[in-house]
Short mmCIF file of N, CA, C and O in Angstrom, two decimals:
data_model
loop_
_atom_site.label_atom_id
_atom_site.label_comp_id
_atom_site.label_asym_id
_atom_site.label_seq_id
_atom_site.Cartn_x
_atom_site.Cartn_y
_atom_site.Cartn_z
N MET A 1 0.85 -1.14 0.00
CA MET A 1 0.00 0.00 0.00
C MET A 1 0.91 1.23 0.00
O MET A 1 1.88 1.28 0.73
N VAL A 2 0.57 2.15 -0.88
CA VAL A 2 1.37 3.38 -0.98
C VAL A 2 0.45 4.57 -0.71
O VAL A 2 -0.35 4.95 -1.56
N PRO A 3 0.53 5.15 0.49
CA PRO A 3 -0.29 6.32 0.77
C PRO A 3 0.30 7.55 0.07
O PRO A 3 1.47 7.88 0.25
N VAL A 4 -0.51 8.17 -0.76
CA VAL A 4 -0.08 9.38 -1.45
C VAL A 4 -1.11 10.48 -1.19
O VAL A 4 -2.26 10.20 -0.88
N HIS A 5 -0.69 11.69 -1.31
CA HIS A 5 -1.57 12.84 -1.11
C HIS A 5 -2.19 12.86 0.29
O HIS A 5 -3.34 13.22 0.46
N TRP A 6 -1.44 12.47 1.27
CA TRP A 6 -1.94 12.46 2.65
C TRP A 6 -1.57 13.74 3.39
O TRP A 6 -2.05 13.99 4.49
N ASP A 7 -0.77 14.58 2.77
CA ASP A 7 -0.35 15.82 3.43
C ASP A 7 -1.40 16.91 3.21
O ASP A 7 -2.45 16.68 2.65
N ASN A 8 -1.09 18.10 3.67
CA ASN A 8 -2.03 19.21 3.63
C ASN A 8 -1.88 19.98 2.31
O ASN A 8 -0.84 20.58 2.05
N PHE A 9 -2.92 19.96 1.50
CA PHE A 9 -2.88 20.65 0.21
C PHE A 9 -3.03 22.16 0.35
O PHE A 9 -2.88 22.88 -0.63
N GLU A 10 -3.32 22.64 1.52
CA GLU A 10 -3.54 24.07 1.72
C GLU A 10 -2.26 24.81 2.09
O GLU A 10 -2.26 26.03 2.20
N THR A 11 -1.17 24.08 2.29
CA THR A 11 0.09 24.73 2.65
C THR A 11 0.98 24.86 1.41
O THR A 11 0.85 24.11 0.45
N ARG A 12 1.87 25.81 1.47
CA ARG A 12 2.79 26.05 0.35
C ARG A 12 3.75 24.87 0.18
O ARG A 12 4.26 24.31 1.15
N LEU A 13 4.01 24.48 -1.05
CA LEU A 13 4.92 23.38 -1.34
C LEU A 13 6.36 23.84 -1.16
O LEU A 13 6.77 24.86 -1.72
N THR A 14 7.08 23.13 -0.36
CA THR A 14 8.50 23.43 -0.12
C THR A 14 9.30 22.14 -0.30
O THR A 14 8.74 21.06 -0.36
N ASN A 15 10.60 22.27 -0.37
CA ASN A 15 11.46 21.11 -0.48
C ASN A 15 12.46 21.12 0.66
O ASN A 15 13.32 21.98 0.70
N PRO A 16 12.38 20.22 1.62
CA PRO A 16 11.37 19.16 1.72
C PRO A 16 10.03 19.74 2.19
O PRO A 16 9.99 20.81 2.80
N PRO A 17 8.96 19.02 1.91
CA PRO A 17 7.64 19.51 2.32
C PRO A 17 7.50 19.53 3.84
O PRO A 17 8.06 18.69 4.53
N VAL A 18 6.75 20.49 4.32
CA VAL A 18 6.45 20.58 5.75
C VAL A 18 5.31 19.62 6.05
O VAL A 18 4.29 19.63 5.37
N VAL A 19 5.51 18.77 7.04
CA VAL A 19 4.47 17.83 7.44
C VAL A 19 3.98 18.23 8.82
O VAL A 19 4.74 18.19 9.79
N GLU A 20 2.74 18.66 8.87
CA GLU A 20 2.15 19.06 10.15
C GLU A 20 1.96 17.84 11.05
O GLU A 20 1.77 16.72 10.56
N LYS A 21 2.01 18.06 12.33
CA LYS A 21 1.86 16.97 13.31
C LYS A 21 0.56 16.20 13.09
O LYS A 21 0.56 14.97 13.11
N THR A 22 -0.53 16.91 12.85
CA THR A 22 -1.82 16.22 12.68
C THR A 22 -1.85 15.41 11.39
O THR A 22 -2.46 14.34 11.34
N ASP A 23 -1.16 15.89 10.34
CA ASP A 23 -1.09 15.11 9.10
C ASP A 23 -0.33 13.81 9.34
O ASP A 23 -0.73 12.74 8.89
N ARG A 24 0.79 13.90 10.04
CA ARG A 24 1.59 12.70 10.34
C ARG A 24 0.81 11.73 11.22
O ARG A 24 0.87 10.52 11.02
N GLU A 25 0.06 12.27 12.18
CA GLU A 25 -0.74 11.40 13.05
C GLU A 25 -1.80 10.65 12.24
O GLU A 25 -2.01 9.45 12.47
N ARG A 26 -2.44 11.34 11.30
CA ARG A 26 -3.44 10.67 10.45
C ARG A 26 -2.79 9.61 9.58
O ARG A 26 -3.34 8.52 9.38
N LEU A 27 -1.61 9.89 9.06
CA LEU A 27 -0.89 8.90 8.27
C LEU A 27 -0.54 7.69 9.13
O LEU A 27 -0.74 6.55 8.71
N ASP A 28 -0.04 7.92 10.33
CA ASP A 28 0.29 6.81 11.23
C ASP A 28 -0.94 5.98 11.56
O ASP A 28 -0.86 4.74 11.64
N ASP A 29 -2.09 6.63 11.75
CA ASP A 29 -3.34 5.90 12.01
C ASP A 29 -3.72 5.04 10.81
O ASP A 29 -4.17 3.90 10.97
N LEU A 30 -3.56 5.58 9.61
CA LEU A 30 -3.87 4.82 8.39
C LEU A 30 -2.96 3.60 8.28
O LEU A 30 -3.42 2.49 8.01
N ILE A 31 -1.67 3.79 8.51
CA ILE A 31 -0.72 2.69 8.43
C ILE A 31 -1.06 1.62 9.47
O ILE A 31 -1.05 0.42 9.17
N ALA A 32 -1.40 2.02 10.67
CA ALA A 32 -1.78 1.07 11.72
C ALA A 32 -3.03 0.29 11.32
O ALA A 32 -3.11 -0.93 11.53
N ALA A 33 -4.00 0.96 10.71
CA ALA A 33 -5.22 0.29 10.28
C ALA A 33 -4.93 -0.73 9.18
O ALA A 33 -5.46 -1.84 9.19
N VAL A 34 -4.09 -0.36 8.23
CA VAL A 34 -3.71 -1.30 7.16
C VAL A 34 -3.02 -2.52 7.77
O VAL A 34 -3.33 -3.66 7.41
N ARG A 35 -2.14 -2.31 8.69
CA ARG A 35 -1.41 -3.43 9.31
C ARG A 35 -2.34 -4.32 10.12
O ARG A 35 -2.11 -5.52 10.22
N ARG A 36 -3.37 -3.73 10.71
CA ARG A 36 -4.35 -4.54 11.47
C ARG A 36 -5.15 -5.45 10.55
O ARG A 36 -5.34 -6.62 10.84
N VAL A 37 -5.66 -4.89 9.45
CA VAL A 37 -6.54 -5.67 8.58
C VAL A 37 -5.79 -6.49 7.54
O VAL A 37 -6.35 -7.44 6.99
N SER A 38 -4.55 -6.13 7.27
CA SER A 38 -3.77 -6.85 6.26
C SER A 38 -2.31 -6.91 6.69
O SER A 38 -1.45 -6.24 6.10
N PRO A 39 -2.01 -7.68 7.72
CA PRO A 39 -0.67 -7.66 8.31
C PRO A 39 0.46 -8.07 7.36
O PRO A 39 1.61 -7.71 7.59
N ARG A 40 0.14 -8.78 6.29
CA ARG A 40 1.19 -9.19 5.35
C ARG A 40 1.43 -8.16 4.26
O ARG A 40 2.36 -8.31 3.45
N SER A 41 0.63 -7.12 4.22
CA SER A 41 0.81 -6.08 3.21
C SER A 41 2.01 -5.20 3.54
O SER A 41 2.28 -4.92 4.71
N ARG A 42 2.69 -4.77 2.52
CA ARG A 42 3.81 -3.84 2.68
C ARG A 42 3.27 -2.42 2.57
O ARG A 42 2.48 -2.11 1.68
N VAL A 43 3.70 -1.57 3.47
CA VAL A 43 3.33 -0.16 3.43
C VAL A 43 4.59 0.63 3.09
O VAL A 43 5.60 0.53 3.79
N LEU A 44 4.52 1.40 2.03
CA LEU A 44 5.66 2.21 1.61
C LEU A 44 5.22 3.66 1.55
O LEU A 44 4.39 4.03 0.73
N VAL A 45 5.77 4.46 2.44
CA VAL A 45 5.49 5.90 2.42
C VAL A 45 6.56 6.54 1.53
O VAL A 45 7.75 6.50 1.85
N PRO A 46 6.15 7.08 0.38
CA PRO A 46 7.14 7.59 -0.57
C PRO A 46 7.94 8.77 -0.03
O PRO A 46 7.43 9.61 0.70
N GLU A 47 9.20 8.78 -0.39
CA GLU A 47 10.08 9.91 -0.07
C GLU A 47 9.94 10.95 -1.18
O GLU A 47 9.77 10.61 -2.35
N TYR A 48 10.05 12.20 -0.82
CA TYR A 48 9.95 13.31 -1.77
C TYR A 48 11.07 13.23 -2.80
O TYR A 48 12.23 12.97 -2.45
N HIS A 49 10.74 13.42 -4.06
CA HIS A 49 11.69 13.39 -5.18
C HIS A 49 12.45 12.08 -5.27
O HIS A 49 13.66 12.06 -5.54
N THR A 50 11.78 10.96 -5.03
CA THR A 50 12.40 9.64 -5.13
C THR A 50 11.59 8.81 -6.11
O THR A 50 10.38 8.72 -5.99
N ALA A 51 12.29 8.23 -7.06
CA ALA A 51 11.62 7.36 -8.03
C ALA A 51 11.50 5.95 -7.46
O ALA A 51 12.42 5.46 -6.80
N TYR A 52 10.38 5.30 -7.73
CA TYR A 52 10.15 3.93 -7.29
C TYR A 52 9.76 3.07 -8.48
O TYR A 52 9.07 3.53 -9.38
N ARG A 53 10.18 1.84 -8.47
CA ARG A 53 9.78 0.86 -9.48
C ARG A 53 9.21 -0.34 -8.76
O ARG A 53 9.80 -0.85 -7.82
N PHE A 54 8.08 -0.78 -9.24
CA PHE A 54 7.40 -1.92 -8.62
C PHE A 54 7.28 -3.05 -9.61
O PHE A 54 7.17 -2.89 -10.78
#
């Protein structure tokens, strides 16, 4: 599972992006929920400006 667009779209884009505490908490809650219902699934939180191949 790759969570994307979980940050705040109302803040200015910077490099690296600013992650508000509440945004990170919501992401952590989502990851915990995925691990509860699908413990064998891999969760990959993408890094900014990083290419991935699957």
